[in-house]
Amino acid sequence: MPTLGIIGSGNIGAAVARLAVAAGIPVLLANSRGPESLGRLVFELGPLSAAGTVEEAAQAGGPVVTSVPLTAVPALPADALRGRTVLDTSNYYPRRDGRIAPLDSEELTTSELVQQHLPGAHLVKAFNNILAHHIPQLALPTGAPDRSALPLAGDDAHAKRMAADLIDRLGFDTVDAGPLSESWRFEPESAAYTRLYAADPDLPRARLLESLAVPVPAEGLRTALHRAHRVRVADRTF
């Protein structure tokens, strides 16, 4: 597979990078602090990984994973990402991002807003609904009987197939949740968001980062997506 570009080296970006190199996929990592800040992570990941600029990661050759705070999306290199399949992990957290009027009014979903900032990119929402530490706990080879599934949403069918192929190699089945306008079904506080993968779904929020994961097969994820009710984004505080 061509080199996977990963923009953002936080918990999700690093978790995806670890799965990629384990699957034999070369990765080029970038963040806002520059390649020199990624030396320790690249050393840990081994010879299939390298650090570069954000523009270099955007044009690494294969799909690109963007895992940055929503407020950092406008700084992404839109021209370099034009024509690329971009897996967007963004979520809207008002406590971190401030209030964003078109999201609070539900005029747009988070990924529709990201798409506006990245015209010409083939955006697929993915990896936003699972806690970073659950990713390695649940990743399994293709065909494993207790394999978990992740949702994805996008407006470009070819890009969704590319994203699904990548996610399959990383260790998960996928369920197509529809276009970007339907991606609210697996955004924060929805039935298909994070707690779905927690062995104890009633664990207090403050303890979620220590929760054990439970497999969620494709059928269970489809059920959660189907019964999801749209959360009033304007009421969201975290």
C-alpha atoms as one frame of an Amber mdcrd trajectory, in Angstrom:
protein
   0.000   0.000   0.000   1.213   3.567  -0.650   2.476   5.568   2.305  -0.227
   6.640   4.734  -0.012  10.296   5.677  -1.026  11.115   9.244  -1.467  14.741
  10.247  -1.675  14.917  14.017   0.398  12.846  16.418  -1.941  12.776  19.404
  -3.558   9.677  20.840  -5.694   8.749  17.811  -3.044   9.584  15.224  -0.411
   7.596  17.099  -2.755   4.634  17.581  -3.543   4.521  13.849   0.170   4.794
  13.043   0.962   1.811  15.281  -1.681  -0.329  13.579  -0.452   0.738  10.155
   3.184  -0.224  10.664   2.063  -3.493  12.285   0.152  -4.177   9.064   3.182
  -3.387   6.926   1.940   0.034   5.789   4.564   2.809   5.715   3.507   6.019
   7.452   4.610   9.631   7.248   3.721  11.555  10.390   3.375  15.292  10.776
   2.162  17.766  13.350   2.076  21.498  13.943   5.305  21.406  15.972   7.468
  20.109  13.139   9.264  16.839  12.267  11.872  17.235  15.003   9.170  16.814
  17.659   8.307  13.330  16.344  11.668  11.644  16.829  10.644   9.516  19.801
   7.432   8.278  18.157   9.176   7.502  14.864  11.898   5.601  16.720   9.233
   3.598  18.544   7.359   2.816  15.321  10.442   1.606  13.502  11.708   1.655
   9.916   8.269   1.882   8.267   7.724   5.320   9.776   9.107   8.751   9.067
   8.414  12.321  10.103   7.785  15.194   7.730   6.000  18.466   7.285   2.236
  18.707   7.172   2.412  19.330   3.416   4.602  16.254   2.931   2.161  14.080
   4.878  -0.723  15.474   2.825   0.998  14.305  -0.360   2.580  11.094   0.934
   0.932   9.035  -1.799  -1.919   7.193  -0.115  -4.895   8.198   2.010  -4.374
  10.858   4.647  -5.617  10.710   8.238  -6.240  14.098   9.825  -6.438  13.954
  13.604  -6.273  17.541  14.848  -8.526  19.691  17.031 -11.420  21.198  15.130
  -9.981  24.691  15.613  -6.810  23.570  13.781  -8.676  22.374  10.677  -8.557
  25.772   8.898  -4.753  25.581   9.030  -4.640  22.259   7.151  -3.105  22.546
   3.652  -6.268  22.521   1.551  -4.416  22.711  -1.775  -2.153  19.780  -0.904
  -5.166  17.691   0.185  -7.173  18.411  -2.957  -8.053  15.139  -4.668  -6.909
  13.051  -1.698  -8.974  10.593   0.315  -8.933  12.149   3.784 -10.034  10.231
   6.880 -11.254  12.913   9.262 -11.354  12.070  12.987 -12.739  15.451  14.105
 -15.236  15.947  16.908 -16.771  19.158  18.198 -16.091  19.803  21.879 -17.302
  23.325  22.822 -15.244  23.327  26.026 -12.114  22.977  23.887 -13.184  24.527
  20.578 -15.456  27.360  21.676 -18.954  27.719  20.269 -19.256  27.257  16.503
 -22.543  28.698  15.243 -23.235  26.450  12.185 -22.660  23.374  14.357 -24.771
  24.621  17.262 -27.614  25.426  14.858 -27.193  21.987  13.223 -26.903  23.677
   9.859 -23.848  21.459   9.326 -22.378  18.330  10.832 -18.804  18.544  12.034
 -17.463  16.777   8.953 -19.531  18.933   6.598 -17.800  21.914   8.196 -14.403
  20.252   7.745 -15.270  19.531   4.107 -15.935  23.241   3.564 -12.403  23.955
   4.774 -10.981  21.268   2.452 -12.653  21.804  -0.933 -11.668  19.149  -3.417
 -10.643  16.614  -0.760 -12.645  13.376  -0.628 -13.561  13.416   3.036 -14.514
  10.300   5.010 -15.383  10.588   8.691 -13.776   7.725  10.615 -11.991   6.852
  13.877 -13.803   9.656  15.729 -16.154   7.432  17.745 -13.670   5.192  19.551
 -11.288   5.928  22.420  -7.638   5.765  21.425  -6.733   3.071  23.957  -9.564
   0.854  22.689  -8.123   0.833  19.162  -5.238  -1.589  19.856  -7.406  -3.627
  22.241  -9.980  -4.340  19.529  -7.957  -4.539  16.301  -8.044  -8.092  14.887
  -7.223  -9.765  11.564  -9.782  -9.946   8.787 -12.329 -12.690   9.401 -11.763
 -12.987  13.152 -15.084 -14.100  14.710 -15.129 -11.378  17.370 -13.892  -8.554
  15.149 -15.217  -5.073  15.855 -16.582  -2.622  13.316 -16.156   1.126  12.970
 -18.577   3.475  11.212 -17.649   5.717   8.351 -19.512   8.416   6.459 -18.732
  10.318   3.289 -20.121  11.731   0.082 -17.692   9.992  -2.304 -18.262   6.270
  -2.839 -14.731   5.589  -4.101 -13.181   7.363  -1.129 -15.341   5.339   1.257
 -14.157   2.117  -0.383 -10.535   3.232  -0.009 -11.134   4.117   3.626 -12.863
   0.791   4.278  -9.954  -1.105   2.693  -7.470   0.755   4.869  -9.496   0.247
   8.050  -9.797  -3.464   7.216  -6.014  -3.729   7.017  -5.740  -1.885  10.316
  -7.946  -4.439  12.052 -11.613  -3.451  11.840 -14.713  -4.114   9.779 -16.674
  -1.049   8.690 -20.314  -0.008   8.506 -21.324   2.695   6.034 -23.404   5.257
   7.948 -24.231   7.251   4.829 -23.185  10.724   3.647 -21.476  13.368   5.764
 -24.898  14.787   6.600 -25.624  11.576   8.533 -22.325  11.502  10.422 -24.050
  12.910  13.522 -25.093   9.305  14.174 -21.639   8.570  15.599 -20.659  11.933
  17.019 -20.333  12.714  20.764 -23.183  11.545  23.000 -24.746   9.441  20.243
 -25.560   5.743  20.655 -22.555   4.793  18.505 -20.001   6.968  20.288 -17.153
   5.595  22.480 -19.208   3.985  25.275 -20.454   1.442  22.762 -16.965  -0.103
  22.891 -16.585   0.064  26.674 -17.025  -3.153  28.632 -18.742  -1.090  31.354
 -20.833   1.524  29.489 -21.941   3.086  32.792 -18.413   3.967  33.871 -18.159
   7.653  34.897 -16.721   9.866  32.191 -13.664  10.613  34.319 -12.758   6.918
  34.289 -13.416   6.128  30.629  -9.730   6.344  29.765  -9.099   3.315  31.988
 -12.032   1.293  30.638 -11.591  -2.102  29.045 -12.926  -2.591  25.538 -15.640
  -4.979  24.379 -15.961  -6.154  20.750 -18.749  -4.529  18.735 -19.526  -6.528
  15.587 -20.947  -4.903  12.484 -24.528  -5.870  13.294 -24.318  -4.332  16.758
 -22.913  -1.137  15.281 -25.663  -1.004  12.653 -28.252  -1.267  15.407 -26.639
   1.602  17.342 -26.482   3.785  14.248 -30.100   3.022  13.374 -31.443   3.898
  16.830 -29.322   7.029  17.221 -31.196  10.244  17.972 -29.646  13.513  16.926
 -28.072  15.178  19.937 -28.873  18.847  20.436 -25.416  20.178  19.659 -26.148
  23.586  21.189 -26.639  21.877  24.564 -23.300  20.061  24.401 -20.802  21.353
  26.931 -17.857  18.968  26.950
